[in-house]
């Protein structure tokens, strides 16, 4: 990979890390759902919902960031905006969180698997809509924050899989990505 293409390559790594976390969370939920409600504890469900929200958001957001940097024809480098964009994004996030709360409170309800799939769809859509209004020049900072999201998804995955190494490594990745994003914003004279 040429040195100038390292940010795109990094974004692709984050995309697949987020996808892996999201798929693991999805598989665990449907496995535990089929085995019975005693497996779907509140703690596990909170971890799974956070894992899929952050994982799938990171997946599509990172693909958009890589596409903007690579100058893919159908992803313009310039910011893509439309009326009521912030309200739409906020509404998608609130809807996903609301569905997540419903699934956490009643994980074994007959409608819960459908709501769970809805959360996945909303997270995938939110990842795209979160990144498109940001210009290509700010993508390295965006990639740093997406790195943080991927790390936090790994933390949640560690709790779901009961894997302490994933929890520690994800926490280090999440915190270092956040610190890097803040430093980059200050260096580029941008608001965080």
Coordinates of C-alpha atoms in Angstrom, one line a residue:
X1 CA 0.0 0.0 0.0
X2 CA 1.5 3.4 -0.9
X3 CA 2.1 5.6 2.1
X4 CA -0.5 8.1 0.9
X5 CA -3.2 5.4 0.9
X6 CA -2.6 4.2 4.5
X7 CA -5.6 6.1 5.9
X8 CA -7.9 4.2 3.5
X9 CA -6.3 0.9 4.3
X10 CA -6.7 1.7 8.1
X11 CA -10.4 2.6 7.5
X12 CA -10.9 -0.8 5.8
X13 CA -9.3 -2.6 8.8
X14 CA -11.7 -0.7 11.1
X15 CA -14.6 -1.6 8.8
X16 CA -13.9 -5.3 9.0
X17 CA -13.2 -5.1 12.7
X18 CA -16.6 -3.5 13.2
X19 CA -18.3 -6.0 10.9
X20 CA -16.8 -8.9 12.9
X21 CA -18.0 -7.4 16.2
X22 CA -21.5 -6.9 14.8
X23 CA -21.7 -10.4 13.3
X24 CA -20.5 -12.0 16.6
X25 CA -23.1 -10.0 18.5
X26 CA -25.8 -11.0 16.1
X27 CA -24.8 -14.7 16.2
X28 CA -24.7 -14.7 20.0
X29 CA -28.1 -13.1 20.3
X30 CA -29.9 -15.5 17.9
X31 CA -28.1 -18.5 19.5
X32 CA -29.1 -17.5 23.0
X33 CA -32.6 -16.6 21.8
X34 CA -33.0 -20.1 20.4
X35 CA -31.6 -21.7 23.6
X36 CA -34.1 -20.0 25.9
X37 CA -34.6 -16.8 27.8
X38 CA -32.4 -17.7 30.8
X39 CA -29.4 -16.9 28.6
X40 CA -30.6 -13.4 27.7
X41 CA -29.6 -11.6 30.9
X42 CA -29.8 -7.8 31.0
X43 CA -26.1 -7.4 31.1
X44 CA -25.5 -9.7 28.1
X45 CA -28.2 -7.9 26.2
X46 CA -26.8 -4.4 26.9
X47 CA -23.4 -5.6 25.7
X48 CA -24.9 -7.2 22.6
X49 CA -26.9 -4.1 21.7
X50 CA -23.8 -1.8 22.1
X51 CA -21.7 -4.3 20.2
X52 CA -24.0 -4.3 17.2
X53 CA -24.7 -0.6 17.2
X54 CA -21.0 0.3 17.3
X55 CA -19.9 -2.6 15.1
X56 CA -22.3 -2.0 12.2
X57 CA -22.0 1.8 12.5
X58 CA -18.2 1.4 12.3
X59 CA -18.5 -0.9 9.3
X60 CA -20.5 1.3 7.0
X61 CA -18.9 4.5 8.3
X62 CA -15.4 3.2 7.7
X63 CA -16.3 2.1 4.2
X64 CA -17.6 5.6 3.5
X65 CA -14.5 7.2 4.9
X66 CA -12.2 4.9 2.8
X67 CA -14.3 5.6 -0.3
X68 CA -14.1 9.3 0.2
X69 CA -10.3 9.1 0.6
X70 CA -9.9 6.8 -2.4
X71 CA -12.1 9.1 -4.4
X72 CA -14.6 6.3 -5.4
X73 CA -16.8 7.7 -8.1
X74 CA -20.1 7.3 -6.3
X75 CA -18.8 8.7 -3.0
X76 CA -17.9 12.4 -3.4
X77 CA -15.1 13.8 -1.3
X78 CA -17.1 17.0 -0.7
X79 CA -19.6 17.1 2.2
X80 CA -23.0 15.7 1.1
X81 CA -25.7 17.6 3.0
X82 CA -29.5 17.8 2.7
X83 CA -32.3 19.6 4.7
X84 CA -32.9 18.3 8.2
X85 CA -29.8 16.1 8.1
X86 CA -29.0 16.4 11.8
X87 CA -32.6 15.8 12.8
X88 CA -32.7 12.7 10.6
X89 CA -29.5 11.4 12.0
X90 CA -30.6 12.0 15.5
X91 CA -33.9 10.4 14.8
X92 CA -32.3 7.3 13.5
X93 CA -30.0 7.1 16.5
X94 CA -33.0 7.6 18.9
X95 CA -35.0 4.9 17.1
X96 CA -32.1 2.4 17.2
X97 CA -31.5 3.1 21.0
X98 CA -35.3 2.9 21.6
X99 CA -35.5 -0.5 19.9
X100 CA -32.4 -1.5 21.8
X101 CA -34.0 -0.7 25.1
X102 CA -37.1 -2.6 24.1
X103 CA -34.9 -5.7 23.2
X104 CA -32.9 -5.4 26.5
X105 CA -36.1 -5.2 28.5
X106 CA -37.9 -8.1 26.7
X107 CA -35.1 -10.1 24.9
X108 CA -37.2 -13.2 24.5
X109 CA -40.4 -11.6 23.2
X110 CA -41.7 -12.9 19.9
X111 CA -41.1 -9.5 18.3
X112 CA -37.5 -9.1 19.7
X113 CA -35.7 -10.8 16.8
X114 CA -37.4 -8.5 14.3
X115 CA -36.5 -5.5 16.4
X116 CA -33.0 -6.7 16.7
X117 CA -32.7 -6.9 12.9
X118 CA -34.2 -3.4 12.7
X119 CA -31.4 -2.2 15.0
X120 CA -28.8 -3.6 12.7
X121 CA -30.4 -1.9 9.7
X122 CA -30.6 1.4 11.5
X123 CA -26.9 1.1 12.6
X124 CA -25.8 0.4 9.1
X125 CA -27.8 3.4 7.8
X126 CA -26.5 5.6 10.6
X127 CA -22.9 4.8 9.7
X128 CA -23.4 6.1 6.1
X129 CA -25.4 9.2 7.1
X130 CA -22.9 10.1 9.9
X131 CA -19.9 10.2 7.5
X132 CA -21.3 11.7 4.2
X133 CA -21.6 15.3 5.5
X134 CA -17.9 15.3 6.3
X135 CA -15.4 16.4 3.7
X136 CA -12.5 14.3 2.5
X137 CA -9.9 16.6 4.2
X138 CA -11.3 15.7 7.6
X139 CA -11.4 11.9 7.0
X140 CA -8.2 11.1 8.9
X141 CA -9.8 12.5 12.0
X142 CA -13.0 10.6 11.3
X143 CA -11.0 7.4 10.8
X144 CA -9.5 8.0 14.3
X145 CA -12.9 8.3 15.9
X146 CA -14.1 5.2 14.0
X147 CA -11.1 3.4 15.4
X148 CA -12.4 4.4 18.8
X149 CA -15.8 3.0 17.9
X150 CA -14.3 -0.3 16.7
X151 CA -12.4 -0.5 20.0
X152 CA -15.6 0.0 22.0
X153 CA -17.4 -2.6 19.9
X154 CA -14.5 -5.0 20.8
X155 CA -15.0 -4.2 24.5
X156 CA -18.7 -5.1 24.2
X157 CA -17.7 -8.3 22.3
X158 CA -15.3 -9.2 25.0
X159 CA -18.1 -9.0 27.6
X160 CA -20.5 -11.0 25.3
X161 CA -17.8 -13.7 24.8
X162 CA -16.5 -13.4 28.4
X163 CA -13.0 -12.7 27.0
X164 CA -10.8 -10.5 29.2
X165 CA -8.2 -10.0 26.5
X166 CA -10.8 -8.5 24.1
X167 CA -12.0 -6.2 26.8
X168 CA -8.5 -4.9 27.6
X169 CA -7.4 -4.6 24.0
X170 CA -10.7 -3.0 22.9
X171 CA -10.5 -0.5 25.8
X172 CA -6.9 0.4 24.8
X173 CA -8.0 0.8 21.1
X174 CA -11.1 2.8 22.0
X175 CA -9.3 5.2 24.3
X176 CA -6.3 5.7 22.1
X177 CA -8.6 6.3 19.1
X178 CA -10.5 8.9 21.0
X179 CA -7.3 10.6 22.2
X180 CA -5.9 10.6 18.7
X181 CA -9.1 12.1 17.3
X182 CA -9.0 14.9 19.9
X183 CA -5.3 15.7 19.1
X184 CA -5.9 15.7 15.4
X185 CA -8.9 18.0 15.7
X186 CA -6.8 20.5 17.7
X187 CA -3.9 20.2 15.2
X188 CA -6.3 20.8 12.3
X189 CA -8.1 23.6 14.1
X190 CA -11.4 21.8 14.0
X191 CA -14.0 21.4 16.6
X192 CA -14.2 17.9 18.0

